[in-house]
GROMACS .gro file of C-alpha atoms in nm:
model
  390
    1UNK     CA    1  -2.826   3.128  -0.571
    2UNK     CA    2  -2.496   3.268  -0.686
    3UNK     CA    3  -2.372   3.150  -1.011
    4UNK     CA    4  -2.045   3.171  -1.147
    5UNK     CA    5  -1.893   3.122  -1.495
    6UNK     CA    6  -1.580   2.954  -1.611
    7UNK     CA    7  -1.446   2.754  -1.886
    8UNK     CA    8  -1.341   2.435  -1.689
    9UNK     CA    9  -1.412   2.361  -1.332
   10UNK     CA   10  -1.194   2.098  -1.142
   11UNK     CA   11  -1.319   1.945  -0.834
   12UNK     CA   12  -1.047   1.783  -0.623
   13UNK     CA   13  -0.707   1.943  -0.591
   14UNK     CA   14  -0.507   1.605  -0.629
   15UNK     CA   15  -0.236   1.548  -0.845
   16UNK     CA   16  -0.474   1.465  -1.163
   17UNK     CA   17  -0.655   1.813  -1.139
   18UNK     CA   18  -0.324   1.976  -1.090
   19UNK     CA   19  -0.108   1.873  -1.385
   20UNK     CA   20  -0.436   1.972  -1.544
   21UNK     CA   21  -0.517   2.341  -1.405
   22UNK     CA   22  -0.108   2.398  -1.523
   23UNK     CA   23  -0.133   2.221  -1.860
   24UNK     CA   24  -0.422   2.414  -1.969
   25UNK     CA   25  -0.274   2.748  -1.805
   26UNK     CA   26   0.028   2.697  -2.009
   27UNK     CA   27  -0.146   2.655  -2.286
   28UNK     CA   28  -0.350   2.936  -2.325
   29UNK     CA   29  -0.342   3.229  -2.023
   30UNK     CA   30  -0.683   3.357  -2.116
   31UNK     CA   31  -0.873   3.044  -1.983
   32UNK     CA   32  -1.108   3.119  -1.653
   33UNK     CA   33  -1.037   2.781  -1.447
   34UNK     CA   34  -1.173   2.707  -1.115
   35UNK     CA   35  -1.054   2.480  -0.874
   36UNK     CA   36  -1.257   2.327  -0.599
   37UNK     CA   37  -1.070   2.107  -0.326
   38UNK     CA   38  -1.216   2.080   0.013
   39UNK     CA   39  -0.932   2.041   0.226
   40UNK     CA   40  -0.713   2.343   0.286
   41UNK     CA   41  -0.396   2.276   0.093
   42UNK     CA   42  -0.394   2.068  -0.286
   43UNK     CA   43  -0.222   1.701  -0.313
   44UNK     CA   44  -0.257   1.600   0.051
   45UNK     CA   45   0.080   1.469   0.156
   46UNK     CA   46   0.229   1.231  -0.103
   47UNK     CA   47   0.585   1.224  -0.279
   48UNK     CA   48   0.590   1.162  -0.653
   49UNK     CA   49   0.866   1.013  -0.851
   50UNK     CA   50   0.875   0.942  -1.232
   51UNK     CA   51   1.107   0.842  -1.514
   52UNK     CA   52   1.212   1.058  -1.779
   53UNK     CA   53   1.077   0.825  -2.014
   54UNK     CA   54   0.724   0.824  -1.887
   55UNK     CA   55   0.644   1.179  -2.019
   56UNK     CA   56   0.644   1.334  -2.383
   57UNK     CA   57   0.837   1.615  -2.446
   58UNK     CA   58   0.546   1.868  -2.462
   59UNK     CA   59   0.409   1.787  -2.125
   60UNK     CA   60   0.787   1.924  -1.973
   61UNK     CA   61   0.704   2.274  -1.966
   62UNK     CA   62   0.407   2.261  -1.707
   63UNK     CA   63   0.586   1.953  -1.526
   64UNK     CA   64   0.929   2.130  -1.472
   65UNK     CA   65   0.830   2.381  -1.225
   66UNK     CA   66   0.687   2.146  -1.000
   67UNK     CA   67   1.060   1.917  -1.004
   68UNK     CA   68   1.243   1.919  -0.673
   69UNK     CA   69   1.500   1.652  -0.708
   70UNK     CA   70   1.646   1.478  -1.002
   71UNK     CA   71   1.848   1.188  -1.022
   72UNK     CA   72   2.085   1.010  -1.303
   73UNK     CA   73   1.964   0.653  -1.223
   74UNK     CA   74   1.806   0.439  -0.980
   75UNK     CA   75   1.907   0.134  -0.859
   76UNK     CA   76   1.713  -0.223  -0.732
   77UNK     CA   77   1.852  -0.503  -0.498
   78UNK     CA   78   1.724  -0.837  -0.426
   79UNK     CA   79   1.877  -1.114  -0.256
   80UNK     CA   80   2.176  -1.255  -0.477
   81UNK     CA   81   2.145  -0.987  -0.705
   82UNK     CA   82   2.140  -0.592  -0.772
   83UNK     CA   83   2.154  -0.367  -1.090
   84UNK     CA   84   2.181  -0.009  -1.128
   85UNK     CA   85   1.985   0.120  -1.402
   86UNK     CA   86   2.077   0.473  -1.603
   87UNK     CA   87   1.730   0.569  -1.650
   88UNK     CA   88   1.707   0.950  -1.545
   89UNK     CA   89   1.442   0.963  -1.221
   90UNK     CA   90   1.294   1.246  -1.094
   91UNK     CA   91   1.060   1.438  -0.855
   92UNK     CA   92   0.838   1.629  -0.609
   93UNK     CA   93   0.625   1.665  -0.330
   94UNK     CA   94   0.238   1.783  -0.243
   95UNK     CA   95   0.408   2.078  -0.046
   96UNK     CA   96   0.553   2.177  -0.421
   97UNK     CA   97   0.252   2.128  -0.642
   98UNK     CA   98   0.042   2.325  -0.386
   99UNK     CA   99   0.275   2.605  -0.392
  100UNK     CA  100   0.338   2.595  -0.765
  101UNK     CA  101  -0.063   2.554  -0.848
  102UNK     CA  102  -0.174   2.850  -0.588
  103UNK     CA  103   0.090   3.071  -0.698
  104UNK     CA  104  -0.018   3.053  -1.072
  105UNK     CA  105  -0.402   3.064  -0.988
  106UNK     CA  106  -0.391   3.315  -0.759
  107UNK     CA  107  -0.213   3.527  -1.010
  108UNK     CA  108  -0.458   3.497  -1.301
  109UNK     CA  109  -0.716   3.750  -1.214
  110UNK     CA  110  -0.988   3.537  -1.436
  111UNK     CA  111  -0.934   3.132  -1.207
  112UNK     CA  112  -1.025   3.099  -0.842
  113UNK     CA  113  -0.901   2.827  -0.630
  114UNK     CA  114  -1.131   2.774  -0.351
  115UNK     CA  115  -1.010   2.576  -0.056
  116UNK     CA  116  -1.186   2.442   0.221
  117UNK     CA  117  -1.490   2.408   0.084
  118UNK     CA  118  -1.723   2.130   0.013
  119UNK     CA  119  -1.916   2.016  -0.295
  120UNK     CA  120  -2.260   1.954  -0.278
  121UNK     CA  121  -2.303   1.807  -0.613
  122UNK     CA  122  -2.135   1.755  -0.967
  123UNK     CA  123  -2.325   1.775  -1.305
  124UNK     CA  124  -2.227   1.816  -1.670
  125UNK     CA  125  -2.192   2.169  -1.717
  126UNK     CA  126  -2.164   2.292  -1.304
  127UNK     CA  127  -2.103   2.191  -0.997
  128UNK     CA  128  -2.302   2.315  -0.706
  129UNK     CA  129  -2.150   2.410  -0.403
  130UNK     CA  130  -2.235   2.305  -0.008
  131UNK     CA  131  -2.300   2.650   0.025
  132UNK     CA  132  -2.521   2.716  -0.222
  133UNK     CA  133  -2.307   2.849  -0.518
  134UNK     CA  134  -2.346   2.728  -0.836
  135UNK     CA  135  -2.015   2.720  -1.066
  136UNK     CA  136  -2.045   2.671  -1.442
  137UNK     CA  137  -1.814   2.562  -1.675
  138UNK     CA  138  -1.792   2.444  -2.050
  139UNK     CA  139  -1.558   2.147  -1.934
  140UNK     CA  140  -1.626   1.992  -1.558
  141UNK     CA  141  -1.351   1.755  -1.461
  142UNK     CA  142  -1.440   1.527  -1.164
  143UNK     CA  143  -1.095   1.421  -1.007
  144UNK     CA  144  -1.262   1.339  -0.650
  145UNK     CA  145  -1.078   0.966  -0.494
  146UNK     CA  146  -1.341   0.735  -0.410
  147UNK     CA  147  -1.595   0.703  -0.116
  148UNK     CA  148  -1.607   0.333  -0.149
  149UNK     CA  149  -1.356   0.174   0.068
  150UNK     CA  150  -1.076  -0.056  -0.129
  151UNK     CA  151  -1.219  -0.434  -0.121
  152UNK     CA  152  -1.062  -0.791  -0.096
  153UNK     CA  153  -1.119  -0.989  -0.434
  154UNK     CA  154  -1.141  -0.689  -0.663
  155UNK     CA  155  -0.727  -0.701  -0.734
  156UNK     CA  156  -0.432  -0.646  -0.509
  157UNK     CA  157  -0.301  -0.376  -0.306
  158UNK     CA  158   0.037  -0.185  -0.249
  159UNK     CA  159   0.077  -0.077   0.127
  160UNK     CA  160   0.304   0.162   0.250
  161UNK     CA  161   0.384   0.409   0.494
  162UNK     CA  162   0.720   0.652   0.412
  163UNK     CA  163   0.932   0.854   0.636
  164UNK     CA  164   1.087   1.139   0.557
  165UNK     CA  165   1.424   1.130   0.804
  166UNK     CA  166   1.683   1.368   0.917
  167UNK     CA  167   2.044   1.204   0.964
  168UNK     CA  168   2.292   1.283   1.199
  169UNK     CA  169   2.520   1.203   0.881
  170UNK     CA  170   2.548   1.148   0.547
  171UNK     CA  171   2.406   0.822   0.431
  172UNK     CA  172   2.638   0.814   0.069
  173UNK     CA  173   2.349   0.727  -0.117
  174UNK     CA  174   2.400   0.878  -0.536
  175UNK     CA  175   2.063   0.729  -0.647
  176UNK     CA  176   1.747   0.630  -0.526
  177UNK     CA  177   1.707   0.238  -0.447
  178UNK     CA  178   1.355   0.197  -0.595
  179UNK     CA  179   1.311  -0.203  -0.469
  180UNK     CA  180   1.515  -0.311  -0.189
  181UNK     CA  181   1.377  -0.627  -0.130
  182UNK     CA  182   1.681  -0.813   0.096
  183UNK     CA  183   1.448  -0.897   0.367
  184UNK     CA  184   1.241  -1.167   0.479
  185UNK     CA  185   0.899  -1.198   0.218
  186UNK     CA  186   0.615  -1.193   0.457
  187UNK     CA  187   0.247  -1.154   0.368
  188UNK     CA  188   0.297  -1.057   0.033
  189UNK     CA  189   0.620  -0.909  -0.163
  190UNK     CA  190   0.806  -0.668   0.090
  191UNK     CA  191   1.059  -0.382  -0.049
  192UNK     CA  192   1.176  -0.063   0.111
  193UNK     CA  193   1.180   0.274  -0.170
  194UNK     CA  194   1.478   0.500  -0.023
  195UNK     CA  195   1.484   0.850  -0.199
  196UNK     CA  196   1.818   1.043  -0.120
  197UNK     CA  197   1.669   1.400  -0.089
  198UNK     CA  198   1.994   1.565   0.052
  199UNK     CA  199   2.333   1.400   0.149
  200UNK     CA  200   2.152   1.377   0.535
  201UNK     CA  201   1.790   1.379   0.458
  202UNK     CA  202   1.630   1.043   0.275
  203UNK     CA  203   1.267   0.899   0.228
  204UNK     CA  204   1.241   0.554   0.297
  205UNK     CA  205   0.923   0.392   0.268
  206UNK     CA  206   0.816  -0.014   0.380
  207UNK     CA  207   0.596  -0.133   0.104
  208UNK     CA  208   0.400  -0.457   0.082
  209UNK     CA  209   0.242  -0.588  -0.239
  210UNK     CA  210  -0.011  -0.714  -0.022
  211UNK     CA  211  -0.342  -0.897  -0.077
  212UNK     CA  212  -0.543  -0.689   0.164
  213UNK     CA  213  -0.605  -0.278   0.175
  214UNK     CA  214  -0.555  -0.312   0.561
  215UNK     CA  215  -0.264  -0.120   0.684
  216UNK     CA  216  -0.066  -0.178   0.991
  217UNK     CA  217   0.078   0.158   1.035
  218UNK     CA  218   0.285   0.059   1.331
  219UNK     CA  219   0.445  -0.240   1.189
  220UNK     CA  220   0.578  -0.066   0.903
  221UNK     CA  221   0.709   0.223   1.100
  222UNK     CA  222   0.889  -0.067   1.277
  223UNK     CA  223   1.027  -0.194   0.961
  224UNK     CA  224   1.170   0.162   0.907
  225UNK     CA  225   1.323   0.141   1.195
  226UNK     CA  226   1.468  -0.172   1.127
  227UNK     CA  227   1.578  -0.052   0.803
  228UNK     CA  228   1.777   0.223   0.938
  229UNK     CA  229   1.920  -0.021   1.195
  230UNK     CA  230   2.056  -0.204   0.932
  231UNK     CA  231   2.187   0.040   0.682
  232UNK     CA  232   2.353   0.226   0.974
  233UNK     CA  233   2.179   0.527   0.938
  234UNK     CA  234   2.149   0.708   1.275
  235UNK     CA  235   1.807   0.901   1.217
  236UNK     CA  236   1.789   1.231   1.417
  237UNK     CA  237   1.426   1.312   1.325
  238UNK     CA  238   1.119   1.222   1.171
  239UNK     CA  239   1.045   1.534   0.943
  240UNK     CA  240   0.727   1.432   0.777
  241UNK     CA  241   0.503   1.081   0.699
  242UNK     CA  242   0.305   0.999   0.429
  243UNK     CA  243   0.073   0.665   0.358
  244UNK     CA  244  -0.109   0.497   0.139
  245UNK     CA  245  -0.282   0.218   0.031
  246UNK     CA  246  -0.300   0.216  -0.387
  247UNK     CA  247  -0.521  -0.039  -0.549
  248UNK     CA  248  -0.404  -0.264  -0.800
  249UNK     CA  249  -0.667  -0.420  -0.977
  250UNK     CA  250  -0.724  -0.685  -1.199
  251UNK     CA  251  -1.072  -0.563  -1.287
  252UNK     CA  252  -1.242  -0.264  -1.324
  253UNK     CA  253  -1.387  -0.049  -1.561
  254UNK     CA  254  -1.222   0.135  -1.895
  255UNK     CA  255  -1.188   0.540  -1.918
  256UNK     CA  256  -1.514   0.687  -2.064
  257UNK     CA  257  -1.425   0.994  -2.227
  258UNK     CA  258  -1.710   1.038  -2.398
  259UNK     CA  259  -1.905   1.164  -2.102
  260UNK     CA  260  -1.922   1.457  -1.856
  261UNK     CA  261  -1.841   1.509  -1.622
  262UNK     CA  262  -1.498   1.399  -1.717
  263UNK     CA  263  -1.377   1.158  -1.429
  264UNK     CA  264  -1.013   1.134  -1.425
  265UNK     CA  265  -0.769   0.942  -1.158
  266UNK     CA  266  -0.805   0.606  -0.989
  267UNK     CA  267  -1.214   0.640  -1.035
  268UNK     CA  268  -1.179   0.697  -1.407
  269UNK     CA  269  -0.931   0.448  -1.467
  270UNK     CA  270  -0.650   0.674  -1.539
  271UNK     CA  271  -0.326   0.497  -1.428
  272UNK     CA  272  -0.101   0.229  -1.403
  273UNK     CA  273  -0.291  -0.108  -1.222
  274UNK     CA  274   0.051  -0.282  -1.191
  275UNK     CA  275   0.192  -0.055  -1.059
  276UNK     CA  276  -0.035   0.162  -0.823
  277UNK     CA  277   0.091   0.458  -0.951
  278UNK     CA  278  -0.092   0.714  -1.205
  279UNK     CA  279   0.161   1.040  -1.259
  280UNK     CA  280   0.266   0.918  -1.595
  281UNK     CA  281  -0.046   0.875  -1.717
  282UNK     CA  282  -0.184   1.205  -1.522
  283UNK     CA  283   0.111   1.376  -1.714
  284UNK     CA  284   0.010   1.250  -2.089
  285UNK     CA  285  -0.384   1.320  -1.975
  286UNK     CA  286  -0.307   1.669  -1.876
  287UNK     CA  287  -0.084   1.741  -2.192
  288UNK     CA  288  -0.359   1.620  -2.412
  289UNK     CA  289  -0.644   1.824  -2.247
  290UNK     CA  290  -0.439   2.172  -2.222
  291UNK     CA  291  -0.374   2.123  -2.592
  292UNK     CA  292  -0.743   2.046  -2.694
  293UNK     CA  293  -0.906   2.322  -2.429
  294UNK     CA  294  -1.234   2.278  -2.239
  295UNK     CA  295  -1.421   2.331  -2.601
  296UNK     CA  296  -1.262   2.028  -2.786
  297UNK     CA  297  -1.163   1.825  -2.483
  298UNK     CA  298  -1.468   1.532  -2.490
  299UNK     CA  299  -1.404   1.473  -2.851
  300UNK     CA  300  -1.212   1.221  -3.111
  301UNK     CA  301  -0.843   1.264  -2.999
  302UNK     CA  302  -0.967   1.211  -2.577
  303UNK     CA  303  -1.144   0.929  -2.737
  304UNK     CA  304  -0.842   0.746  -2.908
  305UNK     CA  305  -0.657   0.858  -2.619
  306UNK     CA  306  -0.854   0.651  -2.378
  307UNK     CA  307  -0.874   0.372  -2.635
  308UNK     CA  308  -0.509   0.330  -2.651
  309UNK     CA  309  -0.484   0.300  -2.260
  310UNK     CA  310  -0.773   0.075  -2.235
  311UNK     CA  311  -0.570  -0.188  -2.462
  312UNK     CA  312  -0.240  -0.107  -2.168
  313UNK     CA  313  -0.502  -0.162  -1.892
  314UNK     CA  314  -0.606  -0.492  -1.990
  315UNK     CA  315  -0.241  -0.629  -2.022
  316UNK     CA  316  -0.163  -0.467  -1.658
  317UNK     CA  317  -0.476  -0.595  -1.471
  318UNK     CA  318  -0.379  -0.934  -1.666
  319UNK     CA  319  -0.024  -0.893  -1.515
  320UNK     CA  320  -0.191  -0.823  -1.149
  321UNK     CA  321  -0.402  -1.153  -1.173
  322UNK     CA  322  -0.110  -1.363  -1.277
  323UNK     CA  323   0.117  -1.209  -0.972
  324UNK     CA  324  -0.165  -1.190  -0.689
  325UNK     CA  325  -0.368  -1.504  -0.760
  326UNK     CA  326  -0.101  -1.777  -0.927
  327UNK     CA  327   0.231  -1.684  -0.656
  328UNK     CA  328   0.202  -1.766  -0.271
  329UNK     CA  329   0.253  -1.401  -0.098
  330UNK     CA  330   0.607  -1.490  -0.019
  331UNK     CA  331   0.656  -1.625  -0.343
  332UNK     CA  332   0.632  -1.333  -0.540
  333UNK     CA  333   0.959  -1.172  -0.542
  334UNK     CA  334   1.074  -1.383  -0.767
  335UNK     CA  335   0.863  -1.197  -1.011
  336UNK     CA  336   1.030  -0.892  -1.023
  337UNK     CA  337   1.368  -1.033  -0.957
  338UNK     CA  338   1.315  -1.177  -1.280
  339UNK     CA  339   1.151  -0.880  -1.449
  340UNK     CA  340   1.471  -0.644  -1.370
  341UNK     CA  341   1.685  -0.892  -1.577
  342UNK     CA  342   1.458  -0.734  -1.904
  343UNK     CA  343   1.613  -0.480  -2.112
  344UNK     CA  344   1.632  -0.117  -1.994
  345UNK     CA  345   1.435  -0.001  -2.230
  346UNK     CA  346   1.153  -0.232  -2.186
  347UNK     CA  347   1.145  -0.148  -1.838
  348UNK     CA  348   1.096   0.170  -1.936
  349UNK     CA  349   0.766   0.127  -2.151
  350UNK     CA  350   0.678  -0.094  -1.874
  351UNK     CA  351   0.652   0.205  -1.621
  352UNK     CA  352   0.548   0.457  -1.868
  353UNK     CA  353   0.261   0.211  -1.962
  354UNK     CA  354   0.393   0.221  -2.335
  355UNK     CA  355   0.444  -0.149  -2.393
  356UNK     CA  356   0.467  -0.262  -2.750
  357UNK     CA  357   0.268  -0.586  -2.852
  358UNK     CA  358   0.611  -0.707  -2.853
  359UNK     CA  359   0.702  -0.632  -2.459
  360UNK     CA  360   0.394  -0.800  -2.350
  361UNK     CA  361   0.477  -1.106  -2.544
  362UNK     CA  362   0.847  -1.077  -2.419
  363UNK     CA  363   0.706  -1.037  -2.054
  364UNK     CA  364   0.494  -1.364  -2.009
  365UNK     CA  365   0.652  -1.594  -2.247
  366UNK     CA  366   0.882  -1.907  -2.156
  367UNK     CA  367   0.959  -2.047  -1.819
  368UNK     CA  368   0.738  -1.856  -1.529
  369UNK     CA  369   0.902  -1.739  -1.268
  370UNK     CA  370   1.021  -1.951  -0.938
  371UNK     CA  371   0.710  -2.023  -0.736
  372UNK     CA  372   0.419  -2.028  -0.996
  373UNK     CA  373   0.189  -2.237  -0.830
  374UNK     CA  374  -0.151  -2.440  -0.919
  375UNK     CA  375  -0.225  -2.456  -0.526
  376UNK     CA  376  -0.147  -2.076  -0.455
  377UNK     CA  377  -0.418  -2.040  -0.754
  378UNK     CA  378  -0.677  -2.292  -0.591
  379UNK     CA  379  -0.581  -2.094  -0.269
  380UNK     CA  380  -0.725  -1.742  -0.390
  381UNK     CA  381  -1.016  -1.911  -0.588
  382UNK     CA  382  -1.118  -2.084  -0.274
  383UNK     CA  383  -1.110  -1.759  -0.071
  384UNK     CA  384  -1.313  -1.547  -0.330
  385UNK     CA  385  -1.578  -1.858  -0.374
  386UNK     CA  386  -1.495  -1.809  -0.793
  387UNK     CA  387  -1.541  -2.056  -1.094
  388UNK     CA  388  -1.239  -2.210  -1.201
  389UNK     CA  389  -1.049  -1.974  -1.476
  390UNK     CA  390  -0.769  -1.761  -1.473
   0.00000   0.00000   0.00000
């Protein structure tokens, strides 16, 4: 058996394991990394977006590189009413972190990135390969997405499929509409994300807040479609398509940084359940373990780390159970119709998954939101066969 030594091994090229391979190269250029990801390119085929606000000011020198587009502000629109807010938005796409990560890995004669290949197994200190190599490491990171399929009764789900389209002209678009939710509410809370890319090229994306993982592919193309119908955009060409369906729990289990492997994205609880998003907690994650190094990674600052995002978990699956088991699906926009009348800044923490005692009191106090329902909550109980409770 082969065996080969390093001082971290990743396993799974996703965004997690990358903001991690470039934190800890930035930090220190003498650290051997490998990075295991079976498929042939890193971060599959995903855009990611995030506020300036969601990162600390440390974690901008391995995040920069990988920055594509950059906005001023974003707006939302719902029926009746619209704001633009002047939070600075930015980002990137898979195609950039896999040419940003490979280009700094294959340049460090000490890391290896090995594509295409499978893992057999992953322990505490190595991770053995399908074909037969063993690689050890002081630190093993496990940042693999799950084998068990998403299930009903566990939390929500966001749906979505996005397309990235060429225009036959410009669409006059200065900021990205992050909700547009002027359309009829079915089967959950409906929105279309539109990124302007280039004054002809935009992602838009149909996303449902929806109470099943099952996604209708078709039907949301449709709604695309639609979309572009009704904006006038004339589309000229489908360049690319990404999907997803992100969970958004209202159980689950806490980070457990004590142990290792280290498990980091959706599996180890590392990002943002009311949301379905994780790069702003990825980001702070990363930052912390290129500072501490593979030596002094699973120790007391990972630990109070983890501690402090437990205590943001529990208020965001809380938030989850409130929206997905108390509103009737087409009910819930009035949730976030009334969130985007907060403060800007609260917003902010909100995304960043920052929010003071005093933002979560803020949040759910006073008058609920329109359609708050007792039978929408017997509804879900009924369906999951539960105790009463909340």
């Amino acid at each position: 058996m082969t065996l080969e030594r390093y001082d971290a091994v990743l396993v799974g090229g996703g965004l997690h394991n990358g903001l991690i391979a470039l934190s800890m190269l930035t930090e220190r250029s003498d650290l051997r990394i490998a990075l295991v990801e079976q498929r042939e390119r890193l971060g599959g085929q995903h855009t990611w977006c995030f506020h300036a606000g969601d990162l600390p000011e440390s974690a901008a020198r391995f995040v920069e590189p990988l920055i594509e587009h950059r906005w001023a502000g974003y707006e939302v629109r719902f029926p009746g009413f619209g704001r633009q807010l002047s939070s600075p938005y930015a980002g990137f796409s898979s195609e950039k972190l896999h040419a940003v990560l490979t280009e700094r890995l294959e340049a460090h004669p000490d890391c290896s990135l090995l594509l295409g290949c499978a893992v057999g197994a992953v322990h505490s200190d190595h991770v053995l390969l399908a074909d037969g190599r063993k690689i050890q490491g002081k630190l093993v990171i496990d940042g693999r997405g799950s084998e068990r399929p998403a299930a009903e009764g566990e939390g929500g789900f966001q749906v979505f499929v996005g397309q990235e389209l060429q225009l036959l002209e410009p669409h006059g678009l200065e900021h990205p509409i992050l909700m547009d939710a002027r359309i009829p509410q079915k089967g959950g809370y409906r929105f279309f994300y539109v990124l302007p890319l280039a004054e002809d090229r935009v992602l838009i994306e149909d996303t449902r807040f929806s109470d099943s993982p099952k996604l209708h592919s078709d039907a949301l193309r449709s709604g695309i479609a639609d979309y572009c119908a009704a904006e006038g955009y004339q589309v000229s060409k489908v360049l690319r398509e990404e999907e997803g369906v992100l969970p958004m729990p209202w159980t689950g289990e806490n980070p457990r940084p004590e142990l290792s492997p280290l498990r980091v994205g959706y599996e180890g609880g590392w990002m943002h359940p009311a949301t379905g998003y994780s790069f702003p907690i990825a980001a702070r994650l990363a930052n912390l373990i290129g500072h501490l190094g593979p030596e002094a990674c699973l120790g007391p600052e990972l630990r109070s780390f983890a501690k402090a995002h437990a205590r943001q978990l529990r208020f965001a699956r809380l938030l989850n159970r409130l929206l997905f088991r108390w509103f009737e699906p087409e009910r819930r926009l009035s949730v976030f119709e009334r969130f985007y009348h907060l403060p800007q800044a609260r917003i902010r923490r909100f995304y960043a998954l920052q929010m003071t005692l005093t933002d979560r009191l803020r949040m759910i106090a006073g008058r609920p939101p329109r359609g708050f329902s007792l039978r929408a909550r017997l509804k879900t109980r009924e369906r999951s066969h539960e105790p009463a409770g909340l």
